[in-house]
PDB file of C-alpha atoms in Angstrom:
ATOM      1  CA  MET A   1     -22.512  57.130 -16.563  1.00 52.00           C
ATOM      2  CA  THR A   2     -23.725  55.796 -13.299  1.00 52.00           C
ATOM      3  CA  THR A   3     -21.442  54.241 -10.589  1.00 49.00           C
ATOM      4  CA  LEU A   4     -23.334  51.067 -11.130  1.00 47.00           C
ATOM      5  CA  ASP A   5     -22.669  51.006 -14.743  1.00 53.00           C
ATOM      6  CA  SER A   6     -19.254  51.468 -14.439  1.00 50.00           C
ATOM      7  CA  ALA A   7     -18.771  48.822 -11.854  1.00 46.00           C
ATOM      8  CA  SER A   8     -20.686  46.624 -13.937  1.00 48.00           C
ATOM      9  CA  ARG A   9     -18.452  47.070 -16.804  1.00 52.00           C
ATOM     10  CA  PHE A  10     -15.196  46.702 -14.792  1.00 45.00           C
ATOM     11  CA  TYR A  11     -16.356  43.313 -13.551  1.00 41.00           C
ATOM     12  CA  SER A  12     -17.343  42.279 -16.763  1.00 46.00           C
ATOM     13  CA  LYS A  13     -14.106  42.675 -18.343  1.00 46.00           C
ATOM     14  CA  ALA A  14     -12.063  41.396 -15.436  1.00 43.00           C
ATOM     15  CA  PHE A  15     -13.925  38.039 -15.016  1.00 40.00           C
ATOM     16  CA  ASN A  16     -15.409  37.277 -18.391  1.00 45.00           C
ATOM     17  CA  ASP A  17     -14.266  33.778 -18.117  1.00 41.00           C
ATOM     18  CA  TYR A  18     -16.813  32.836 -15.544  1.00 38.00           C
ATOM     19  CA  LEU A  19     -20.499  32.537 -15.402  1.00 39.00           C
ATOM     20  CA  VAL A  20     -21.382  35.655 -13.278  1.00 39.00           C
ATOM     21  CA  THR A  21     -24.776  35.137 -11.716  1.00 39.00           C
ATOM     22  CA  ARG A  22     -24.785  38.286  -9.604  1.00 39.00           C
ATOM     23  CA  THR A  23     -22.858  41.448  -9.929  1.00 39.00           C
ATOM     24  CA  LEU A  24     -23.847  44.172  -7.646  1.00 42.00           C
ATOM     25  CA  GLU A  25     -27.497  44.573  -7.993  1.00 44.00           C
ATOM     26  CA  ARG A  26     -27.937  43.652 -11.532  1.00 45.00           C
ATOM     27  CA  PRO A  27     -27.803  39.789 -12.493  1.00 44.00           C
ATOM     28  CA  MET A  28     -25.675  39.270 -15.491  1.00 43.00           C
ATOM     29  CA  THR A  29     -24.689  36.187 -17.793  1.00 42.00           C
ATOM     30  CA  HIS A  30     -21.612  36.388 -19.865  1.00 43.00           C
ATOM     31  CA  ARG A  31     -20.481  34.085 -22.681  1.00 44.00           C
ATOM     32  CA  ARG A  32     -17.469  31.912 -21.774  1.00 46.00           C
ATOM     33  CA  ARG A  33     -14.380  32.396 -23.648  1.00 45.00           C
ATOM     34  CA  THR A  34     -13.247  29.929 -26.206  1.00 44.00           C
ATOM     35  CA  PRO A  35     -10.936  27.512 -24.417  1.00 48.00           C
ATOM     36  CA  LEU A  36      -7.021  27.899 -24.786  1.00 42.00           C
ATOM     37  CA  PRO A  37      -5.606  25.234 -27.294  1.00 43.00           C
ATOM     38  CA  ARG A  38      -4.522  22.027 -25.853  1.00 43.00           C
ATOM     39  CA  PHE A  39      -0.695  22.058 -26.197  1.00 36.00           C
ATOM     40  CA  SER A  40       0.964  18.863 -26.112  1.00 37.00           C
ATOM     41  CA  THR A  41       2.972  20.093 -23.039  1.00 35.00           C
ATOM     42  CA  LEU A  42      -0.357  20.223 -20.955  1.00 34.00           C
ATOM     43  CA  ARG A  43      -1.543  16.921 -21.717  1.00 36.00           C
ATOM     44  CA  LYS A  44       1.600  14.624 -21.403  1.00 36.00           C
ATOM     45  CA  GLU A  45       0.911  10.892 -21.267  1.00 38.00           C
ATOM     46  CA  ARG A  46       2.054   9.322 -17.996  1.00 38.00           C
ATOM     47  CA  THR A  47       5.393   7.791 -18.291  1.00 38.00           C
ATOM     48  CA  SER A  48       6.588   5.101 -16.082  1.00 39.00           C
ATOM     49  CA  ARG A  49       8.961   5.975 -13.236  1.00 39.00           C
ATOM     50  CA  PRO A  50      12.516   4.913 -13.592  1.00 40.00           C
ATOM     51  CA  LEU A  51      13.696   2.375 -11.325  1.00 38.00           C
ATOM     52  CA  SER A  52      15.577   3.520  -8.370  1.00 39.00           C
ATOM     53  CA  THR A  53      18.880   1.728  -7.811  1.00 36.00           C
ATOM     54  CA  PHE A  54      21.514   1.078  -5.234  1.00 37.00           C
ATOM     55  CA  TYR A  55      25.187   0.076  -6.212  1.00 33.00           C
ATOM     56  CA  LEU A  56      27.328  -2.600  -4.335  1.00 35.00           C
ATOM     57  CA  TYR A  57      31.109  -2.293  -4.644  1.00 31.00           C
ATOM     58  CA  THR A  58      33.709  -5.096  -3.924  1.00 31.00           C
ATOM     59  CA  PRO A  59      35.838  -4.397  -0.688  1.00 33.00           C
ATOM     60  CA  ILE A  60      38.799  -3.813  -2.819  1.00 31.00           C
ATOM     61  CA  GLU A  61      37.132  -1.195  -4.984  1.00 32.00           C
ATOM     62  CA  ARG A  62      35.930   0.695  -1.914  1.00 31.00           C
ATOM     63  CA  ASP A  63      39.464   0.752  -0.515  1.00 34.00           C
ATOM     64  CA  ILE A  64      40.909   2.106  -3.602  1.00 31.00           C
ATOM     65  CA  VAL A  65      38.096   4.750  -4.707  1.00 33.00           C
ATOM     66  CA  PRO A  66      35.271   6.011  -2.594  1.00 34.00           C
ATOM     67  CA  PRO A  67      31.993   5.045  -3.978  1.00 35.00           C
ATOM     68  CA  SER A  68      30.631   7.318  -6.417  1.00 35.00           C
ATOM     69  CA  TYR A  69      27.387   7.219  -8.067  1.00 32.00           C
ATOM     70  CA  GLY A  70      28.583   9.034 -11.075  1.00 36.00           C
ATOM     71  CA  SER A  71      31.652   6.773 -11.539  1.00 35.00           C
ATOM     72  CA  THR A  72      31.619   4.629 -14.582  1.00 34.00           C
ATOM     73  CA  HIS A  73      34.941   2.695 -13.890  1.00 34.00           C
ATOM     74  CA  LEU A  74      33.452   0.883 -10.819  1.00 29.00           C
ATOM     75  CA  SER A  75      31.917  -2.351 -11.349  1.00 35.00           C
ATOM     76  CA  ARG A  76      28.239  -2.145  -9.747  1.00 38.00           C
ATOM     77  CA  ARG A  77      25.318  -4.302  -9.620  1.00 43.00           C
ATOM     78  CA  GLU A  78      21.986  -2.446 -10.217  1.00 47.00           C
ATOM     79  CA  VAL A  79      19.027  -3.841  -8.288  1.00 48.00           C
ATOM     80  CA  PRO A  80      15.583  -2.486  -8.967  1.00 54.00           C
ATOM     81  CA  LEU A  81      13.879  -1.138  -5.595  1.00 81.00           C
ATOM     82  CA  CYS A  82      10.192  -0.656  -5.010  1.00 92.00           C
ATOM     83  CA  THR A  83       8.384   2.606  -3.820  1.00 95.00           C
ATOM     84  CA  PRO A  84       4.992   2.861  -2.096  1.00 96.00           C
ATOM     85  CA  ASP A  85       3.718   4.340  -5.387  1.00 96.00           C
ATOM     86  CA  ASP A  86       4.534   1.158  -7.207  1.00 96.00           C
ATOM     87  CA  LEU A  87       2.698  -0.830  -4.823  1.00 98.00           C
ATOM     88  CA  LEU A  88      -0.232   1.532  -4.964  1.00 97.00           C
ATOM     89  CA  ASP A  89      -0.429   1.204  -8.707  1.00 96.00           C
ATOM     90  CA  ILE A  90      -0.825  -2.550  -8.205  1.00 97.00           C
ATOM     91  CA  ILE A  91      -3.538  -2.060  -5.370  1.00 97.00           C
ATOM     92  CA  ARG A  92      -5.634   0.161  -7.403  1.00 97.00           C
ATOM     93  CA  GLU A  93      -5.653  -2.036 -10.409  1.00 94.00           C
ATOM     94  CA  PRO A  94      -7.436  -2.230 -13.049  1.00 92.00           C
ATOM     95  CA  THR A  95      -9.667   0.770 -12.347  1.00 93.00           C
ATOM     96  CA  GLY A  96      -7.177   3.113 -10.829  1.00 94.00           C
ATOM     97  CA  TYR A  97      -9.133   3.326  -7.744  1.00 95.00           C
ATOM     98  CA  TYR A  98      -9.348   1.729  -4.269  1.00 96.00           C
ATOM     99  CA  ALA A  99     -11.745  -0.992  -3.878  1.00 96.00           C
ATOM    100  CA  LEU A 100     -13.129  -3.004  -0.762  1.00 96.00           C
ATOM    101  CA  PRO A 101     -13.366  -6.698  -0.215  1.00 97.00           C
ATOM    102  CA  THR A 102     -16.812  -8.151  -1.424  1.00 96.00           C
ATOM    103  CA  ASP A 103     -16.429 -11.107   0.784  1.00 97.00           C
ATOM    104  CA  PRO A 104     -15.725 -11.421   4.622  1.00 98.00           C
ATOM    105  CA  TRP A 105     -12.773 -13.728   3.737  1.00 98.00           C
ATOM    106  CA  ASN A 106     -10.717 -14.975   0.718  1.00 98.00           C
ATOM    107  CA  GLU A 107      -8.066 -17.346   0.154  1.00 98.00           C
ATOM    108  CA  VAL A 108      -5.275 -15.235  -1.085  1.00 98.00           C
ATOM    109  CA  TYR A 109      -2.639 -18.007  -1.239  1.00 98.00           C
ATOM    110  CA  THR A 110      -2.804 -21.715  -0.860  1.00 97.00           C
ATOM    111  CA  GLY A 111      -3.742 -22.387   2.815  1.00 98.00           C
ATOM    112  CA  ILE A 112      -3.711 -18.621   3.778  1.00 98.00           C
ATOM    113  CA  TYR A 113      -7.004 -16.777   4.241  1.00 98.00           C
ATOM    114  CA  LEU A 114      -7.409 -12.979   4.919  1.00 98.00           C
ATOM    115  CA  SER A 115     -10.758 -11.999   6.684  1.00 98.00           C
ATOM    116  CA  ASP A 116     -12.364  -9.424   8.903  1.00 98.00           C
ATOM    117  CA  ALA A 117     -12.746  -9.691  12.549  1.00 98.00           C
ATOM    118  CA  PRO A 118     -16.252 -11.337  12.653  1.00 98.00           C
ATOM    119  CA  THR A 119     -15.122 -14.078  10.640  1.00 98.00           C
ATOM    120  CA  ALA A 120     -12.114 -14.727  12.967  1.00 98.00           C
ATOM    121  CA  MET A 121     -14.453 -14.595  16.107  1.00 97.00           C
ATOM    122  CA  CYS A 122     -16.775 -17.247  14.646  1.00 98.00           C
ATOM    123  CA  THR A 123     -15.028 -20.524  15.710  1.00 97.00           C
ATOM    124  CA  SER A 124     -17.871 -22.762  14.302  1.00 97.00           C
ATOM    125  CA  LEU A 125     -17.232 -21.215  10.827  1.00 98.00           C
ATOM    126  CA  LEU A 126     -13.607 -21.607  11.247  1.00 98.00           C
ATOM    127  CA  LYS A 127     -14.005 -25.348  11.957  1.00 97.00           C
ATOM    128  CA  ARG A 128     -16.104 -25.630   8.709  1.00 97.00           C
ATOM    129  CA  MET A 129     -13.406 -23.636   6.761  1.00 97.00           C
ATOM    130  CA  GLY A 130     -10.654 -26.387   8.106  1.00 98.00           C
ATOM    131  CA  ILE A 131      -8.643 -23.438   9.912  1.00 98.00           C
ATOM    132  CA  THR A 132      -5.925 -24.860  12.255  1.00 98.00           C
ATOM    133  CA  HIS A 133      -4.075 -21.668  12.751  1.00 98.00           C
ATOM    134  CA  VAL A 134      -5.298 -18.043  13.451  1.00 98.00           C
ATOM    135  CA  LEU A 135      -3.058 -15.034  13.173  1.00 98.00           C
ATOM    136  CA  ASN A 136      -4.470 -11.719  14.784  1.00 98.00           C
ATOM    137  CA  ALA A 137      -2.825  -8.797  13.295  1.00 98.00           C
ATOM    138  CA  ALA A 138      -4.842  -6.362  15.522  1.00 98.00           C
ATOM    139  CA  GLN A 139      -4.773  -8.059  18.993  1.00 98.00           C
ATOM    140  CA  GLY A 140      -5.846  -5.762  22.039  1.00 97.00           C
ATOM    141  CA  LYS A 141      -8.841  -4.728  23.860  1.00 94.00           C
ATOM    142  CA  GLU A 142      -9.124  -1.102  22.556  1.00 92.00           C
ATOM    143  CA  LYS A 143     -12.109  -1.586  20.222  1.00 87.00           C
ATOM    144  CA  ASN A 144     -12.248   1.804  19.444  1.00 89.00           C
ATOM    145  CA  CYS A 145      -8.835   1.727  18.128  1.00 93.00           C
ATOM    146  CA  GLY A 146      -9.602  -0.910  15.597  1.00 94.00           C
ATOM    147  CA  LEU A 147      -8.326  -3.654  17.910  1.00 97.00           C
ATOM    148  CA  VAL A 148      -9.653  -7.292  18.112  1.00 97.00           C
ATOM    149  CA  ASN A 149      -9.715  -8.840  21.663  1.00 97.00           C
ATOM    150  CA  THR A 150      -8.668 -12.582  20.919  1.00 97.00           C
ATOM    151  CA  TRP A 151      -6.211 -14.614  22.757  1.00 97.00           C
ATOM    152  CA  PRO A 152      -4.868 -18.372  22.736  1.00 97.00           C
ATOM    153  CA  GLY A 153      -7.648 -19.182  25.130  1.00 96.00           C
ATOM    154  CA  PHE A 154     -10.339 -18.068  22.771  1.00 97.00           C
ATOM    155  CA  TYR A 155      -9.561 -21.037  20.343  1.00 98.00           C
ATOM    156  CA  THR A 156      -8.565 -23.646  22.731  1.00 95.00           C
ATOM    157  CA  GLN A 157     -11.735 -25.730  22.537  1.00 95.00           C
ATOM    158  CA  SER A 158     -11.540 -25.481  18.801  1.00 95.00           C
ATOM    159  CA  GLY A 159      -8.091 -26.876  18.800  1.00 97.00           C
ATOM    160  CA  ILE A 160      -6.666 -23.657  16.863  1.00 98.00           C
ATOM    161  CA  GLN A 161      -3.324 -22.315  17.519  1.00 98.00           C
ATOM    162  CA  PHE A 162      -3.055 -18.611  17.883  1.00 98.00           C
ATOM    163  CA  LEU A 163      -0.519 -15.764  17.305  1.00 98.00           C
ATOM    164  CA  GLY A 164      -1.335 -12.029  18.210  1.00 98.00           C
ATOM    165  CA  VAL A 165       0.252  -9.081  16.736  1.00 98.00           C
ATOM    166  CA  PRO A 166      -0.837  -5.771  18.524  1.00 98.00           C
ATOM    167  CA  ALA A 167      -0.690  -3.492  15.339  1.00 98.00           C
ATOM    168  CA  PHE A 168      -2.324  -0.246  14.997  1.00 97.00           C
ATOM    169  CA  ASP A 169      -3.550   0.796  11.643  1.00 97.00           C
ATOM    170  CA  ASN A 170      -1.756   4.050  11.234  1.00 96.00           C
ATOM    171  CA  ILE A 171       1.280   5.244   9.115  1.00 96.00           C
ATOM    172  CA  VAL A 172       3.672   5.546  11.964  1.00 97.00           C
ATOM    173  CA  PHE A 173       3.296   2.221  13.436  1.00 98.00           C
ATOM    174  CA  ARG A 174       6.210  -0.171  13.220  1.00 98.00           C
ATOM    175  CA  ILE A 175       5.082  -3.338  12.076  1.00 98.00           C
ATOM    176  CA  HIS A 176       8.229  -4.686  10.584  1.00 98.00           C
ATOM    177  CA  PRO A 177       9.405  -6.025  13.895  1.00 98.00           C
ATOM    178  CA  TYR A 178       6.722  -8.486  13.382  1.00 98.00           C
ATOM    179  CA  PHE A 179       7.384  -9.633  10.020  1.00 98.00           C
ATOM    180  CA  GLU A 180       9.617 -12.682  11.052  1.00 98.00           C
ATOM    181  CA  GLU A 181       7.647 -13.975  13.719  1.00 98.00           C
ATOM    182  CA  ALA A 182       4.474 -13.654  11.627  1.00 98.00           C
ATOM    183  CA  ALA A 183       5.990 -15.194   8.503  1.00 98.00           C
ATOM    184  CA  THR A 184       7.342 -18.159  10.679  1.00 98.00           C
ATOM    185  CA  PHE A 185       3.990 -18.936  12.232  1.00 98.00           C
ATOM    186  CA  ILE A 186       2.308 -19.146   8.963  1.00 98.00           C
ATOM    187  CA  ASP A 187       5.053 -21.032   7.475  1.00 98.00           C
ATOM    188  CA  GLU A 188       4.996 -23.764  10.147  1.00 98.00           C
ATOM    189  CA  ALA A 189       1.323 -24.050  10.012  1.00 98.00           C
ATOM    190  CA  LEU A 190       1.473 -24.611   6.185  1.00 98.00           C
ATOM    191  CA  LYS A 191       4.356 -27.167   6.617  1.00 98.00           C
ATOM    192  CA  SER A 192       2.180 -29.077   8.976  1.00 97.00           C
ATOM    193  CA  GLY A 193      -0.747 -29.417   6.429  1.00 98.00           C
ATOM    194  CA  GLY A 194      -2.819 -26.756   8.258  1.00 98.00           C
ATOM    195  CA  LYS A 195      -4.756 -23.730   7.180  1.00 98.00           C
ATOM    196  CA  VAL A 196      -4.098 -20.242   8.616  1.00 98.00           C
ATOM    197  CA  LEU A 197      -6.638 -17.292   8.927  1.00 98.00           C
ATOM    198  CA  VAL A 198      -4.749 -13.966   8.988  1.00 98.00           C
ATOM    199  CA  HIS A 199      -7.110 -11.183  10.162  1.00 98.00           C
ATOM    200  CA  CYS A 200      -7.435  -7.641  11.529  1.00 98.00           C
ATOM    201  CA  GLN A 201     -10.460  -5.455  11.879  1.00 97.00           C
ATOM    202  CA  ALA A 202     -11.501  -5.328   8.193  1.00 97.00           C
ATOM    203  CA  GLY A 203      -8.879  -7.748   6.541  1.00 98.00           C
ATOM    204  CA  ILE A 204      -7.297  -4.915   4.235  1.00 98.00           C
ATOM    205  CA  SER A 205      -4.257  -3.501   5.927  1.00 98.00           C
ATOM    206  CA  ARG A 206      -2.530  -4.856   8.844  1.00 98.00           C
ATOM    207  CA  SER A 207      -3.249  -8.611   8.189  1.00 98.00           C
ATOM    208  CA  ALA A 208      -2.553  -8.058   4.330  1.00 98.00           C
ATOM    209  CA  THR A 209       0.882  -6.532   5.158  1.00 98.00           C
ATOM    210  CA  LEU A 210       1.740  -9.633   7.163  1.00 98.00           C
ATOM    211  CA  VAL A 211       0.775 -11.961   4.466  1.00 98.00           C
ATOM    212  CA  CYS A 212       2.720  -9.836   1.978  1.00 98.00           C
ATOM    213  CA  ALA A 213       5.838 -10.205   4.347  1.00 98.00           C
ATOM    214  CA  PHE A 214       5.354 -13.715   4.599  1.00 98.00           C
ATOM    215  CA  LEU A 215       5.305 -14.354   0.735  1.00 98.00           C
ATOM    216  CA  MET A 216       8.640 -12.175   0.513  1.00 98.00           C
ATOM    217  CA  LEU A 217      10.478 -13.851   3.465  1.00 98.00           C
ATOM    218  CA  LYS A 218       9.446 -17.717   3.065  1.00 98.00           C
ATOM    219  CA  ARG A 219       8.571 -17.682  -0.701  1.00 98.00           C
ATOM    220  CA  GLY A 220      11.040 -15.428  -2.305  1.00 97.00           C
ATOM    221  CA  PHE A 221       8.550 -12.925  -3.638  1.00 97.00           C
ATOM    222  CA  THR A 222       9.402  -9.349  -4.554  1.00 97.00           C
ATOM    223  CA  ALA A 223       7.095  -6.628  -2.712  1.00 98.00           C
ATOM    224  CA  GLN A 224       5.542  -6.099  -6.172  1.00 97.00           C
ATOM    225  CA  GLU A 225       4.753  -9.802  -6.549  1.00 97.00           C
ATOM    226  CA  ALA A 226       3.530 -10.596  -3.217  1.00 98.00           C
ATOM    227  CA  VAL A 227       1.050  -7.365  -3.242  1.00 98.00           C
ATOM    228  CA  LYS A 228      -0.078  -8.585  -6.743  1.00 98.00           C
ATOM    229  CA  SER A 229      -0.543 -12.183  -5.551  1.00 98.00           C
ATOM    230  CA  VAL A 230      -2.771 -11.076  -2.681  1.00 98.00           C
ATOM    231  CA  ARG A 231      -4.561  -8.391  -4.607  1.00 98.00           C
ATOM    232  CA  LYS A 232      -5.376 -10.948  -7.114  1.00 97.00           C
ATOM    233  CA  ASN A 233      -7.711 -12.794  -4.679  1.00 97.00           C
ATOM    234  CA  ARG A 234      -8.862  -9.951  -2.463  1.00 98.00           C
ATOM    235  CA  ALA A 235      -8.904  -5.971  -2.552  1.00 98.00           C
ATOM    236  CA  ILE A 236      -6.600  -4.666   0.084  1.00 98.00           C
ATOM    237  CA  ILE A 237      -5.585  -1.111   1.275  1.00 97.00           C
ATOM    238  CA  PRO A 238      -2.529  -1.006   3.339  1.00 98.00           C
ATOM    239  CA  ASN A 239      -1.580   2.317   4.711  1.00 97.00           C
ATOM    240  CA  ASP A 240       1.321   4.268   3.345  1.00 97.00           C
ATOM    241  CA  GLY A 241       3.381   3.542   6.371  1.00 97.00           C
ATOM    242  CA  PHE A 242       3.147  -0.254   5.839  1.00 98.00           C
ATOM    243  CA  LEU A 243       3.965  -0.010   1.986  1.00 98.00           C
ATOM    244  CA  ARG A 244       6.973   1.645   3.033  1.00 97.00           C
ATOM    245  CA  GLN A 245       7.930  -0.999   5.498  1.00 98.00           C
ATOM    246  CA  LEU A 246       7.338  -3.689   2.728  1.00 98.00           C
ATOM    247  CA  CYS A 247       9.577  -1.882   0.299  1.00 97.00           C
ATOM    248  CA  ASP A 248      12.157  -1.508   2.821  1.00 97.00           C
ATOM    249  CA  LEU A 249      12.103  -5.294   3.443  1.00 97.00           C
ATOM    250  CA  ASN A 250      12.238  -5.891  -0.312  1.00 97.00           C
ATOM    251  CA  ASP A 251      15.367  -3.743  -0.398  1.00 95.00           C
ATOM    252  CA  LYS A 252      17.005  -5.565   2.411  1.00 94.00           C
ATOM    253  CA  LEU A 253      16.242  -8.963   0.833  1.00 94.00           C
ATOM    254  CA  ASN A 254      17.524  -7.746  -2.475  1.00 88.00           C
ATOM    255  CA  ARG A 255      20.712  -6.639  -0.821  1.00 84.00           C
ATOM    256  CA  LYS A 256      21.217  -9.805   0.796  1.00 72.00           C
ATOM    257  CA  ILE A 257      20.632 -11.718  -2.690  1.00 64.00           C
ATOM    258  CA  VAL A 258      22.998  -9.369  -4.548  1.00 59.00           C
ATOM    259  CA  SER A 259      25.844  -9.605  -1.828  1.00 58.00           C
ATOM    260  CA  ASP A 260      25.696 -13.650  -1.589  1.00 62.00           C
ATOM    261  CA  ASP A 261      26.153 -13.681  -5.634  1.00 59.00           C
ATOM    262  CA  ILE A 262      29.228 -11.384  -5.591  1.00 54.00           C
TER     263      ILE A 262
END
């Protein structure tokens, strides 16, 4: 037996699960082995994640017994929390994949419009839309960083009120310090009968995050409800860091509601 034949047999036995197109100098083709049976453990259906919970104890109970998550004798209130994965599931509905907006702008809530930067910079279009307030969620001069260079004077002749938020679209940017200011700006605009355009570069991440925060702070939505409300009218893709900050806001608001009820 030649060395070539010996090597060919060795490779044929060791890798007979694959289609071998070249083995040494002799091309060979091997039949694939019958697939392994599909056991149920290998194809589990996706199950829903259990809701995370936090527990609140009365001051008296905290003085008597240190809080213990395993203690059943302590009275406790369970409040469902949200995770970025929960929000991503909503964002990717119904196909399970991300989607991009098909329009430059969309009304995502009564009187609130999400748009890209070109729409926000066309003042004649804004006047036709009846926009009275503009919230730039990407204010800044560095275009290469995804910022949009507008300021109050940019809209002076159009009579449009302006608020700028210098946010970068990355997972480490802390956008939550601007939640309250942006929500108040939007709320006051709607109370005065105006219409608000909220935009960033593409109108899918920073601006969408601020609109969701407004719905949570001023309209009592949960994070899931806010994202679903916006997503119903426009495809959005907030980054994971922004989703985490919306979840943190959701948990903070839930704690406040529960503590007020106790």
